[in-house]
Short mmCIF file of C-alpha atoms in Angstrom, two decimals:
data_model
loop_
_atom_site.label_atom_id
_atom_site.label_comp_id
_atom_site.label_asym_id
_atom_site.label_seq_id
_atom_site.Cartn_x
_atom_site.Cartn_y
_atom_site.Cartn_z
CA MET A 600 57.99 -50.69 24.80
CA HIS A 601 58.43 -48.53 27.84
CA LEU A 602 59.65 -45.00 28.22
CA VAL A 603 63.28 -44.98 29.41
CA PHE A 604 64.55 -41.58 30.50
CA ALA A 605 68.16 -41.15 29.50
CA LEU A 606 69.19 -39.75 32.85
CA SER A 607 72.76 -39.59 31.68
CA ASP A 608 71.59 -36.81 29.36
CA GLU A 609 70.01 -34.78 32.18
CA VAL A 610 73.22 -33.00 33.13
CA THR A 611 73.88 -32.13 29.52
CA PHE A 612 70.31 -30.93 29.11
CA LEU A 613 70.43 -28.73 32.20
CA ARG A 614 73.76 -27.27 31.19
CA LYS A 615 72.43 -26.55 27.74
CA ILE A 616 69.30 -24.94 29.13
CA SER A 617 71.32 -22.75 31.48
CA ASN A 618 73.54 -21.56 28.66
CA ASP A 619 70.82 -21.10 26.10
CA GLN A 620 69.61 -17.57 26.80
CA LEU A 621 67.17 -17.65 23.89
CA LEU A 622 65.32 -20.65 25.27
CA MET A 623 65.35 -19.11 28.74
CA GLY A 624 63.77 -15.97 27.29
CA VAL A 625 61.11 -18.02 25.53
CA PHE A 626 60.33 -20.32 28.47
CA TYR A 627 60.25 -17.59 31.13
CA GLY A 628 59.90 -14.29 29.27
CA ILE A 629 56.58 -15.14 27.69
CA PRO A 630 54.97 -16.34 30.97
CA CYS A 631 56.27 -13.23 32.72
CA ALA A 632 54.70 -11.09 30.02
CA LEU A 633 51.46 -13.02 30.44
CA VAL A 634 51.57 -12.39 34.19
CA VAL A 635 51.98 -8.66 33.57
CA TYR A 636 49.18 -8.81 31.00
CA ALA A 637 46.88 -10.61 33.45
CA LEU A 638 47.64 -8.20 36.30
CA CYS A 639 47.05 -5.21 34.01
CA GLY A 640 43.78 -6.76 32.85
CA TRP A 641 42.73 -7.31 36.43
CA PHE A 642 43.69 -3.74 37.35
CA ILE A 643 41.82 -2.24 34.36
CA ASN A 644 38.76 -4.49 34.07
CA GLY A 645 38.57 -5.72 37.66
CA THR A 646 37.73 -9.28 36.56
CA PRO A 647 38.74 -12.00 39.07
CA SER A 648 39.59 -14.36 36.21
CA SER A 649 42.60 -12.18 35.26
CA LEU A 650 44.02 -12.40 38.77
CA VAL A 651 43.46 -16.16 38.91
CA TYR A 652 45.07 -16.48 35.46
CA ALA A 653 48.18 -14.63 36.76
CA GLY A 654 48.34 -17.06 39.70
CA TYR A 655 48.05 -20.01 37.33
CA VAL A 656 50.92 -18.72 35.17
CA LEU A 657 53.10 -18.21 38.24
CA ALA A 658 52.30 -21.75 39.47
CA ILE A 659 53.25 -23.15 36.05
CA MET A 660 56.53 -21.22 36.12
CA GLY A 661 57.23 -22.59 39.62
CA SER A 662 56.58 -26.09 38.34
CA TRP A 663 59.07 -25.52 35.49
CA LEU A 664 61.67 -24.24 37.91
CA GLY A 665 61.25 -27.42 39.94
CA ILE A 666 61.37 -29.72 36.92
CA ASN A 667 64.41 -27.91 35.49
CA GLY A 668 66.19 -28.34 38.80
CA GLN A 669 66.60 -24.59 39.15
CA LEU A 670 64.83 -24.61 42.53
CA ALA A 671 67.50 -26.99 43.87
CA GLU A 672 70.30 -25.23 42.02
CA TYR A 673 69.56 -21.57 42.74
CA VAL A 674 66.93 -21.37 45.51
CA PHE A 675 67.12 -24.39 47.79
CA VAL A 676 70.83 -25.22 47.44
CA ASP A 677 71.78 -28.56 48.99
CA LYS A 678 68.12 -28.99 50.08
CA PRO A 679 66.67 -31.45 47.57
CA ASP A 680 63.77 -32.41 49.87
CA ILE A 681 62.50 -28.84 50.07
CA ALA A 682 62.93 -28.41 46.33
CA ASN A 683 60.97 -31.61 45.74
CA PHE A 684 58.34 -30.44 48.21
CA MET A 685 57.95 -27.08 46.41
CA LEU A 686 57.71 -28.86 43.06
CA VAL A 687 54.68 -30.87 44.26
CA VAL A 688 53.20 -27.74 45.87
CA PHE A 689 53.53 -25.79 42.61
CA PHE A 690 51.82 -28.60 40.72
CA LEU A 691 48.92 -28.57 43.22
CA LEU A 692 48.77 -24.75 43.17
CA ALA A 693 48.59 -24.88 39.36
CA THR A 694 45.71 -27.35 39.70
CA ILE A 695 43.92 -25.07 42.18
CA ALA A 696 44.46 -21.98 40.02
CA ASN A 697 43.31 -23.84 36.92
CA CYS A 698 40.08 -24.96 38.64
CA MET A 699 39.44 -21.44 39.94
CA PHE A 700 40.06 -20.06 36.46
CA VAL A 701 37.60 -22.56 34.98
CA ARG A 702 34.93 -21.66 37.54
CA GLU A 703 35.34 -17.95 36.94
CA PHE A 704 35.76 -18.13 33.16
CA LEU A 705 32.90 -20.58 32.52
CA GLN A 706 30.75 -19.25 35.38
CA THR A 707 29.98 -22.78 36.42
CA LYS A 708 28.26 -21.68 39.62
CA ARG A 709 25.62 -19.91 37.54
CA PHE A 710 25.26 -22.16 34.50
CA MET A 711 26.63 -25.59 35.56
CA PRO A 712 26.20 -26.23 39.29
CA ARG A 713 27.30 -29.87 39.04
CA PHE A 714 30.60 -29.02 37.33
CA ASP A 715 31.09 -26.25 39.84
CA LYS A 716 30.84 -28.78 42.64
CA TYR A 717 33.34 -31.01 40.84
CA PHE A 718 35.91 -28.23 40.43
CA GLY A 719 35.32 -27.22 44.02
CA GLY A 720 36.06 -30.81 45.08
CA VAL A 721 39.27 -30.82 43.03
CA ILE A 722 40.36 -27.60 44.77
CA ILE A 723 39.68 -29.17 48.16
CA LEU A 724 41.65 -32.31 47.22
CA ALA A 725 44.57 -30.19 46.00
CA ILE A 726 44.61 -28.22 49.25
CA ALA A 727 44.46 -31.51 51.17
CA GLY A 728 47.42 -32.74 49.08
CA ILE A 729 49.45 -29.68 50.05
CA VAL A 730 48.61 -30.26 53.72
CA LEU A 731 49.52 -33.98 53.49
CA ARG A 732 52.79 -33.16 51.71
CA ALA A 733 53.60 -30.69 54.45
CA LEU A 734 53.01 -33.50 56.95
CA GLY A 735 55.63 -35.61 55.22
CA LEU A 736 53.57 -37.89 52.99
CA GLN A 737 55.16 -38.05 49.56
CA VAL A 738 54.22 -41.09 47.52
CA ALA A 739 50.47 -40.78 48.09
CA VAL A 740 50.53 -37.06 47.45
CA ILE A 741 52.43 -37.52 44.17
CA GLN A 742 49.89 -40.11 43.04
CA VAL A 743 47.00 -37.80 43.96
CA THR A 744 48.72 -34.95 42.12
CA ILE A 745 49.08 -37.02 38.95
CA VAL A 746 45.40 -38.07 39.13
CA LEU A 747 44.26 -34.47 39.66
CA LEU A 748 46.41 -33.27 36.76
CA LEU A 749 44.82 -35.83 34.48
CA THR A 750 41.19 -35.42 35.60
CA HIS A 751 41.08 -31.64 35.82
CA ALA A 752 42.54 -31.45 32.30
CA ILE A 753 39.62 -33.42 30.82
CA ALA A 754 36.82 -31.84 32.92
CA PRO A 755 37.01 -28.31 31.36
CA VAL A 756 36.61 -29.79 27.86
CA VAL A 757 33.47 -31.65 28.97
CA ALA A 758 32.17 -28.52 30.68
CA ILE A 759 32.75 -26.42 27.56
CA LEU A 760 30.87 -28.90 25.41
CA SER A 761 27.99 -28.79 27.91
CA LEU A 762 27.63 -25.04 27.58
CA ARG A 763 25.97 -25.34 24.14
CA GLY A 764 24.69 -21.86 23.34
CA ARG A 765 27.33 -20.12 25.45
CA ALA A 766 30.20 -22.18 24.03
CA VAL A 767 31.04 -19.29 21.71
CA PHE A 768 32.57 -17.50 24.71
CA THR A 769 35.02 -20.39 25.26
CA ARG A 770 36.19 -21.22 21.75
CA TRP A 771 39.82 -20.20 22.38
CA TYR A 772 39.71 -21.68 25.88
CA LEU A 773 38.66 -24.99 24.32
CA VAL A 774 41.64 -24.81 21.95
CA ALA A 775 43.93 -24.15 24.93
CA GLN A 776 42.61 -27.19 26.78
CA LEU A 777 42.97 -29.33 23.68
CA VAL A 778 46.61 -28.25 23.35
CA TYR A 779 47.20 -29.00 27.04
CA ASN A 780 45.54 -32.43 26.76
CA ALA A 781 47.39 -33.17 23.54
CA ALA A 782 50.70 -32.62 25.38
CA LEU A 783 49.59 -35.01 28.12
CA LEU A 784 48.44 -37.64 25.60
CA ILE A 785 51.72 -37.38 23.67
CA GLY A 786 53.63 -37.84 26.90
CA ILE A 787 51.56 -40.87 27.90
CA ALA A 788 51.92 -42.36 24.43
CA GLY A 789 55.66 -41.77 24.56
CA VAL A 790 55.87 -43.43 27.94
CA ARG A 791 53.88 -46.41 26.74
CA PHE A 792 55.04 -46.99 23.18
CA ALA A 793 58.41 -45.28 22.60
CA GLU A 794 61.66 -44.26 24.17
CA LEU A 795 61.45 -40.53 24.76
CA SER A 796 64.44 -38.61 26.02
CA TYR A 797 63.95 -36.30 28.95
CA GLU A 798 65.29 -33.38 26.95
CA ASN A 799 62.83 -33.75 24.10
CA TYR A 800 59.87 -34.58 26.29
CA PHE A 801 60.35 -31.64 28.62
CA PHE A 802 61.10 -29.25 25.78
CA TYR A 803 57.88 -30.04 23.95
CA CYS A 804 55.88 -29.99 27.18
CA GLN A 805 57.14 -26.49 27.93
CA LEU A 806 56.21 -25.32 24.45
CA ALA A 807 52.76 -26.89 24.86
CA PHE A 808 52.26 -25.14 28.21
CA ILE A 809 53.39 -21.82 26.76
CA ALA A 810 50.93 -22.28 23.92
CA GLU A 811 48.22 -23.07 26.45
CA LEU A 812 49.02 -19.98 28.50
CA VAL A 813 48.98 -17.79 25.41
CA LEU A 814 45.70 -19.29 24.29
CA LEU A 815 44.21 -18.75 27.74
CA GLY A 816 45.16 -15.06 27.47
CA VAL A 817 43.62 -14.94 24.00
CA ALA A 818 40.50 -16.67 25.37
CA GLN A 819 40.10 -13.99 28.02
CA GLN A 820 40.53 -11.22 25.48
CA ASP A 821 38.12 -12.94 23.08
CA ARG A 822 35.55 -13.35 25.82
CA VAL A 823 35.88 -9.70 26.78
CA ARG A 824 35.53 -8.70 23.13
CA ILE A 825 32.42 -10.85 22.68
CA LEU A 826 30.93 -9.49 25.89
CA GLN A 827 31.71 -5.94 24.77
CA ARG A 828 30.15 -6.63 21.39
CA GLU A 829 27.06 -8.10 23.03
CA LYS A 830 27.05 -5.23 25.46
CA SER A 831 27.24 -2.77 22.57
CA ALA A 832 24.45 -4.62 20.75
CA PHE A 833 22.40 -4.70 23.93
CA GLU A 834 23.05 -1.02 24.57
CA GLN A 835 22.09 -0.23 21.00
CA LYS A 836 18.88 -2.23 21.32
CA TYR A 837 18.30 -0.70 24.72
CA ASN A 838 18.88 2.81 23.37
CA THR A 839 16.66 2.10 20.40
CA ALA A 840 13.95 0.69 22.65
CA LEU A 841 14.48 3.62 25.00
CA GLN A 842 14.13 6.09 22.15
CA ILE A 843 10.99 4.35 20.94
CA ASN A 844 9.67 4.25 24.49
CA ASN A 845 10.59 7.90 25.02
CA ALA A 846 8.89 8.80 21.75
CA GLU A 847 5.80 6.86 22.83
CA LEU A 848 5.91 8.48 26.26
CA ALA A 849 6.33 11.88 24.63
CA LYS A 850 3.38 11.11 22.37
CA GLN A 851 1.30 9.97 25.33
CA LEU A 852 2.40 13.02 27.31
CA GLU A 853 1.40 15.24 24.40
CA GLN A 854 -1.95 13.46 24.20
CA ARG A 855 -2.43 13.81 27.94
CA THR A 856 -1.46 17.47 27.72
CA CYS A 857 -3.93 17.99 24.89
CA GLN A 858 -6.60 16.14 26.85
CA LEU A 859 -5.82 18.21 29.93
CA ARG A 860 -5.91 21.40 27.88
CA GLU A 861 -9.20 20.31 26.30
CA ALA A 862 -10.58 19.44 29.73
CA GLN A 863 -9.51 22.85 31.01
CA GLN A 864 -11.10 24.49 27.98
CA ARG A 865 -14.26 22.48 28.54
CA THR A 866 -14.30 23.49 32.19
CA GLU A 867 -13.82 27.15 31.31
CA PHE A 868 -16.38 26.86 28.53
CA MET A 869 -18.94 25.19 30.82
CA ALA A 870 -18.37 27.97 33.35
CA ALA A 871 -19.04 30.48 30.56
CA VAL A 872 -22.14 28.48 29.57
CA LYS A 873 -23.35 28.58 33.17
CA THR A 874 -22.83 32.34 33.35
CA THR A 875 -24.41 32.98 29.96
CA THR A 876 -27.44 30.76 30.52
CA GLY A 877 -27.88 32.36 33.94
CA ARG A 878 -27.97 35.79 32.35
CA ILE A 879 -30.38 34.53 29.70
CA ALA A 880 -32.58 33.08 32.46
CA ASN A 881 -32.60 36.55 34.06
CA GLY A 882 -33.94 38.06 30.86
CA GLU A 883 -30.71 39.26 29.19
CA PHE A 884 -31.54 37.79 25.79
CA GLY A 885 -28.94 39.90 23.98
CA VAL A 886 -25.98 38.07 25.57
CA ARG A 887 -24.09 35.65 23.31
CA LEU A 888 -21.63 32.81 24.02
CA ALA A 889 -18.23 32.76 22.30
CA PRO A 890 -17.74 29.51 20.31
CA GLY A 891 -15.41 26.87 21.76
CA GLU A 892 -12.33 25.49 20.01
CA SER A 893 -13.62 21.94 19.54
CA PRO A 894 -16.53 21.18 17.19
CA GLU A 895 -18.68 19.91 20.08
CA LEU A 896 -18.18 23.09 22.08
CA ALA A 897 -18.79 25.19 18.97
CA ASP A 898 -22.09 23.33 18.37
CA LEU A 899 -23.08 23.83 22.00
CA ALA A 900 -22.26 27.55 21.79
CA THR A 901 -24.28 27.78 18.58
CA ASN A 902 -27.25 26.07 20.22
CA VAL A 903 -27.06 28.37 23.25
CA ASN A 904 -26.86 31.42 20.98
CA VAL A 905 -29.76 30.12 18.87
CA MET A 906 -31.73 29.55 22.08
CA ALA A 907 -30.96 33.09 23.23
CA GLU A 908 -31.93 34.47 19.85
CA SER A 909 -35.15 32.44 19.87
CA LEU A 910 -35.98 33.62 23.38
CA SER A 911 -35.21 37.17 22.33
CA ARG A 912 -37.44 36.77 19.30
CA LEU A 913 -40.18 35.20 21.44
CA GLU A 914 -39.87 37.98 23.95
CA GLY A 915 -40.16 40.50 21.13
CA ALA A 916 -43.10 38.56 19.71
CA ARG A 917 -44.75 38.50 23.13
CA LYS A 918 -44.38 42.24 23.50
CA ARG A 919 -45.52 42.76 19.91
CA TRP A 920 -48.47 40.45 20.55
CA ILE A 921 -49.53 42.49 23.54
CA ALA A 922 -49.17 45.70 21.56
CA ASP A 923 -50.88 44.28 18.47
CA ILE A 924 -53.69 42.60 20.40
CA SER A 925 -54.37 45.77 22.37
CA HIS A 926 -54.31 47.72 19.13
CA GLU A 927 -56.61 45.24 17.39
CA LEU A 928 -59.07 45.28 20.31
CA ARG A 929 -58.92 49.03 20.77
CA ILE A 930 -60.18 49.85 17.26
CA PRO A 931 -63.52 47.98 17.45
CA LEU A 932 -63.95 48.97 21.11
CA PHE A 933 -63.29 52.61 20.22
CA SER A 934 -65.87 52.36 17.41
CA LEU A 935 -68.41 50.87 19.84
CA LEU A 936 -67.60 53.61 22.37
CA CYS A 937 -68.12 56.32 19.77
CA GLU A 938 -71.40 54.77 18.54
CA THR A 939 -72.81 54.37 22.04
CA GLU A 940 -71.73 57.87 23.15
CA ALA A 941 -73.31 59.33 20.02
CA LEU A 942 -76.56 57.55 20.85
CA LEU A 943 -76.40 58.59 24.51
CA ASP A 944 -75.66 62.23 23.65
CA GLY A 945 -78.47 62.26 21.09
CA VAL A 946 -76.11 63.00 18.24
CA ARG A 947 -77.47 59.94 16.51
CA THR A 948 -80.94 58.57 16.65
CA ILE A 949 -81.49 55.11 17.98
CA ASN A 950 -82.72 53.26 14.93
CA LYS A 951 -82.13 50.08 12.99
CA ARG A 952 -79.21 51.56 11.10
CA ALA A 953 -77.40 52.58 14.30
CA ILE A 954 -78.01 49.19 15.84
CA ALA A 955 -76.69 47.49 12.66
CA SER A 956 -73.52 49.55 12.86
CA ILE A 957 -73.00 48.52 16.49
CA HIS A 958 -73.77 44.91 15.54
CA GLU A 959 -71.12 45.02 12.77
CA GLU A 960 -68.45 46.21 15.22
CA VAL A 961 -69.48 43.52 17.71
CA ILE A 962 -69.18 40.85 15.00
CA ARG A 963 -65.76 42.18 14.06
CA LEU A 964 -64.67 42.15 17.69
CA SER A 965 -66.11 38.66 18.18
CA ARG A 966 -64.26 37.39 15.08
CA LEU A 967 -61.01 38.87 16.37
CA VAL A 968 -61.41 37.31 19.80
CA SER A 969 -62.34 33.99 18.22
CA ASP A 970 -59.24 34.06 15.99
CA LEU A 971 -57.04 34.94 18.95
CA HIS A 972 -58.55 32.11 20.94
CA GLU A 973 -58.04 29.65 18.08
CA VAL A 974 -54.41 30.67 17.55
CA ALA A 975 -53.74 30.44 21.28
CA LEU A 976 -55.19 26.93 21.36
CA THR A 977 -52.81 25.79 18.60
CA TYR A 978 -49.90 26.50 20.94
CA LEU A 979 -51.47 24.34 23.65
CA ARG A 980 -52.68 21.36 21.61
CA PRO A 981 -53.09 20.26 17.98
CA LEU A 982 -55.95 21.91 16.16
CA PRO A 983 -59.02 19.61 16.46
CA CYS A 984 -59.93 18.11 13.08
CA THR A 985 -62.46 15.57 11.77
CA PHE A 986 -60.94 13.62 8.88
CA THR A 987 -63.21 12.23 6.17
CA SER A 988 -62.67 11.05 2.62
CA TRP A 989 -64.05 13.40 -0.04
CA GLN A 990 -63.38 14.66 -3.59
CA LEU A 991 -61.21 17.76 -3.80
CA GLU A 992 -62.38 18.89 -7.28
CA ALA A 993 -65.97 19.33 -6.09
CA LEU A 994 -64.92 21.80 -3.39
CA LEU A 995 -62.63 23.69 -5.77
CA MET A 996 -65.37 24.04 -8.41
CA LYS A 997 -67.78 25.33 -5.75
CA LYS A 998 -65.29 27.88 -4.37
CA GLU A 999 -64.01 28.98 -7.80
CA HIS A 1000 -67.11 31.04 -8.61
CA GLU A 1001 -66.99 32.75 -5.20
CA TYR A 1002 -63.29 33.60 -5.56
CA VAL A 1003 -63.71 34.85 -9.15
CA ARG A 1004 -66.52 37.17 -8.08
CA PHE A 1005 -64.58 38.49 -5.10
CA ALA A 1006 -61.49 39.07 -7.28
CA GLN A 1007 -63.52 40.89 -9.94
CA GLU A 1008 -64.88 43.23 -7.28
CA LYS A 1009 -61.24 44.15 -6.52
CA GLY A 1010 -60.34 44.52 -10.21
CA LEU A 1011 -58.31 41.28 -10.29
CA ARG A 1012 -58.26 38.05 -12.29
CA PHE A 1013 -58.54 34.70 -10.54
CA SER A 1014 -57.67 31.33 -12.10
CA VAL A 1015 -57.66 27.73 -10.87
CA GLU A 1016 -55.59 24.83 -12.22
CA MET A 1017 -56.67 21.42 -10.95
CA PRO A 1018 -56.04 17.77 -11.91
CA ALA A 1019 -58.23 16.32 -14.66
CA ALA A 1020 -58.76 13.03 -12.83
CA ALA A 1021 -60.78 12.63 -9.67
CA LEU A 1022 -58.74 13.37 -6.57
CA PHE A 1023 -59.96 11.86 -3.31
CA VAL A 1024 -58.36 13.04 -0.06
CA THR A 1025 -58.81 12.25 3.64
CA TRP A 1026 -58.83 15.69 5.23
CA ASP A 1027 -61.03 17.82 7.47
CA LYS A 1028 -63.22 19.40 4.81
CA GLY A 1029 -64.31 22.36 6.91
CA ARG A 1030 -60.77 23.18 7.97
CA PHE A 1031 -59.48 22.91 4.41
CA GLU A 1032 -62.26 25.24 3.19
CA GLN A 1033 -61.25 27.68 5.96
CA LEU A 1034 -57.63 27.35 4.77
CA LEU A 1035 -58.56 28.22 1.15
CA ASP A 1036 -60.76 31.13 2.21
CA ASN A 1037 -58.06 32.66 4.41
CA LEU A 1038 -55.31 32.27 1.76
CA VAL A 1039 -57.34 33.45 -1.23
CA GLN A 1040 -58.98 36.37 0.60
CA ASN A 1041 -55.58 37.43 1.99
CA SER A 1042 -53.98 37.27 -1.47
CA ILE A 1043 -56.84 39.15 -3.16
CA SER A 1044 -56.91 41.79 -0.41
CA TYR A 1045 -53.18 42.62 -0.68
CA THR A 1046 -52.84 42.52 -4.50
CA ASP A 1047 -52.92 45.77 -6.43
CA ALA A 1048 -55.38 46.12 -9.31
CA PRO A 1049 -55.12 45.36 -12.09
CA GLY A 1050 -53.49 42.11 -11.12
CA ALA A 1051 -53.99 38.37 -10.96
CA VAL A 1052 -54.22 35.56 -8.43
CA ALA A 1053 -53.53 31.95 -9.51
CA LEU A 1054 -54.34 28.77 -7.59
CA SER A 1055 -52.64 25.54 -8.74
CA ILE A 1056 -53.39 21.98 -7.48
CA LYS A 1057 -51.08 19.08 -8.43
CA ALA A 1058 -51.39 15.52 -7.24
CA GLY A 1059 -48.58 13.05 -6.61
CA PRO A 1060 -48.78 9.35 -5.70
CA GLN A 1061 -48.95 10.08 -1.98
CA ARG A 1062 -49.11 13.88 -1.64
CA VAL A 1063 -50.96 16.91 -2.97
CA TYR A 1064 -49.10 20.12 -3.87
CA ILE A 1065 -50.95 23.46 -3.68
CA THR A 1066 -49.51 26.77 -4.89
CA LEU A 1067 -51.19 30.20 -4.57
CA GLU A 1068 -49.44 33.10 -6.36
CA ASP A 1069 -50.30 36.74 -6.95
CA THR A 1070 -48.87 39.83 -8.60
CA SER A 1071 -47.36 42.92 -6.99
CA PRO A 1072 -46.81 44.26 -4.49
CA GLY A 1073 -43.99 41.87 -3.67
CA ILE A 1074 -42.43 40.90 -0.36
CA ASP A 1075 -38.88 40.89 0.93
CA PRO A 1076 -37.44 37.35 1.34
CA ALA A 1077 -36.44 38.23 4.92
CA ASP A 1078 -40.10 39.00 5.76
CA ALA A 1079 -41.46 35.89 4.05
CA LYS A 1080 -40.44 33.50 6.84
CA HIS A 1081 -42.26 35.64 9.45
CA LEU A 1082 -45.61 35.82 7.64
CA PHE A 1083 -47.05 32.91 9.61
CA GLU A 1084 -46.33 34.56 12.95
CA PRO A 1085 -49.51 35.88 14.59
CA LEU A 1086 -50.27 39.57 13.95
CA TYR A 1087 -47.17 39.95 11.74
CA ARG A 1088 -47.31 42.28 8.72
CA ALA A 1089 -44.50 42.84 6.28
CA ASP A 1090 -45.16 46.59 6.33
CA ILE A 1091 -46.30 47.76 9.77
CA ALA A 1092 -46.88 51.34 8.62
CA ARG A 1093 -49.10 50.48 5.66
CA SER A 1094 -52.79 51.16 5.77
CA ARG A 1095 -55.24 48.56 6.96
CA ARG A 1096 -56.98 48.53 3.62
CA ALA A 1097 -57.28 44.78 3.71
CA GLY A 1098 -58.85 44.70 7.12
CA GLY A 1099 -58.66 41.45 9.03
CA SER A 1100 -56.87 40.64 12.25
CA GLY A 1101 -53.46 39.52 10.93
CA LEU A 1102 -54.08 36.03 12.30
CA GLY A 1103 -55.29 34.33 9.13
CA LEU A 1104 -51.90 32.92 8.01
CA SER A 1105 -51.18 31.68 11.54
CA ILE A 1106 -54.46 29.79 11.52
CA CYS A 1107 -53.58 28.41 8.06
CA GLN A 1108 -50.27 27.12 9.37
CA ALA A 1109 -52.05 25.43 12.30
CA ILE A 1110 -54.46 23.72 9.88
CA ILE A 1111 -51.60 22.48 7.69
CA TYR A 1112 -49.69 21.11 10.70
CA ALA A 1113 -52.85 19.36 11.90
CA HIS A 1114 -52.91 17.58 8.51
CA PHE A 1115 -49.18 16.64 8.80
CA GLY A 1116 -48.21 18.92 5.91
CA ASN A 1117 -45.87 21.83 5.22
CA ILE A 1118 -46.51 25.46 4.25
CA THR A 1119 -43.95 28.06 3.12
CA ALA A 1120 -43.99 31.61 1.77
CA GLU A 1121 -41.60 33.14 -0.76
CA PRO A 1122 -41.50 35.82 -3.45
CA SER A 1123 -43.56 34.83 -6.49
CA PRO A 1124 -42.29 34.83 -10.08
CA MET A 1125 -45.48 36.79 -10.86
CA GLY A 1126 -44.14 39.67 -8.75
CA GLY A 1127 -46.08 39.15 -5.54
CA LEU A 1128 -46.26 36.42 -2.91
CA ALA A 1129 -46.22 32.64 -3.42
CA ILE A 1130 -47.69 30.29 -0.80
CA ARG A 1131 -46.63 26.66 -1.31
CA ILE A 1132 -48.33 23.76 0.47
CA ASP A 1133 -47.76 20.02 0.33
CA LEU A 1134 -50.15 17.67 2.13
CA PRO A 1135 -50.41 13.89 2.36
CA ARG A 1136 -53.48 12.61 0.52
CA SER A 1137 -54.29 10.67 3.64
CA THR A 1138 -53.67 11.73 7.23
CA ASP A 1139 -52.34 8.24 8.00
CA LYS A 1140 -48.68 8.91 9.10
CA SER A 1141 -47.51 5.72 7.46
CA THR A 1142 -48.22 7.27 4.06
CA ASP A 1143 -46.66 10.64 4.89
CA LYS A 1144 -43.68 10.30 2.56
CA ILE A 1145 -42.36 12.69 -0.03
#
């Protein structure tokens, strides 16, 4: 069954269309509104697709005017050839505008180069059709126009389906193309299988085209909305990332500023260190360095200040040494000078007693010089010692009687506490005996009678602990740490009742260090001074553990 147009109804249809203002408003008012909408969108957004869309709507309206016969009736009166020519031109212009709209809307040049070439070819063929129609060819141009209308209607649907992930931008455009293709398919089906009146066919085609145009406008708006939403999401992500990046940059800037400030402080501090150490090197031992802000700089300042204090103390000790040594040497030398002048002047007779007195002063002077020499050597090298293994109790029992007798002569009590078991040690026996003699004689000499001196020996697995305590007079804790300095006395103004050179405790410290031990002084619970010593039982360093 073939489509048979009831041409006898065409006049009635055209008359009815002309008189039906409502249908005229629908068929031409809506496209005109869409043209205004597209031009406004192009003016506001500046998108080329809006301008192409307006051209497509105008081409469709021109095609309707030609199909309705209004071109021949109102524009080209009594010129049916020109009206027919313009009808074909409008169809080809609609094809060109549609292809341009597809290229711009789907961005085929960017995402689908092959489809872009296809639509470009369709545009070229449509332009060629217009040129051929202008040259007078009609049948071939109409056939080409029909083919282009059919092919370019299917191609956008295929292109949309090929977009995949970006198809969301074209959802309404796909619906518009489906509506357009549905109108074509209905027309073809009507032509092939049913008798379809011209009035009905054209009426439904116009409605389908209006629906397509409306949907194309909706598609543009939907695409703009999606792009704006994605733009907003992107801007939000960008702003968030920018804020995070700015925060990180601010943090890094703050860190760099802190590092720069610390570097500047270090530079200023090192300049102060250079100035301070230079002044210390020039002998200004009283200068002190202000502590830095960082712990490292504070430690460095502390070390510099400790060094300055130590140098100041050493300088004071050096001066005191010179004064003390000259004082210590002057006394025996003055005694010798007096003795010899008395003999020379005849005040005293040269006899054995006078010679013995001179001999005693010489021995005293010799002992002082020997002690000074021994103390001086301890600063240059370790005290020479000969280590042998021997029994400590035997030496203590031998020295106990001597110390008891010496203490009794001073009106004091002396006691010894020693381990019950045999205690073998590897020490220098002579040096250790010298150590005991110096400590005990010093303690007995400076203890007021009646009083007591107590010596205690305790043995551990690897070490031996020795404690020597006495009764009053006591000692200030601040003076206790200086007792082992050469020629130091807790009370400088006190009488020299004990005699001696003031070097005994320094020599004791040197002996203890030579045996890899420790010696300390502190106030005694008995009221006087307590000397505490701990020594390894063997001088082998591998066993020197507490």
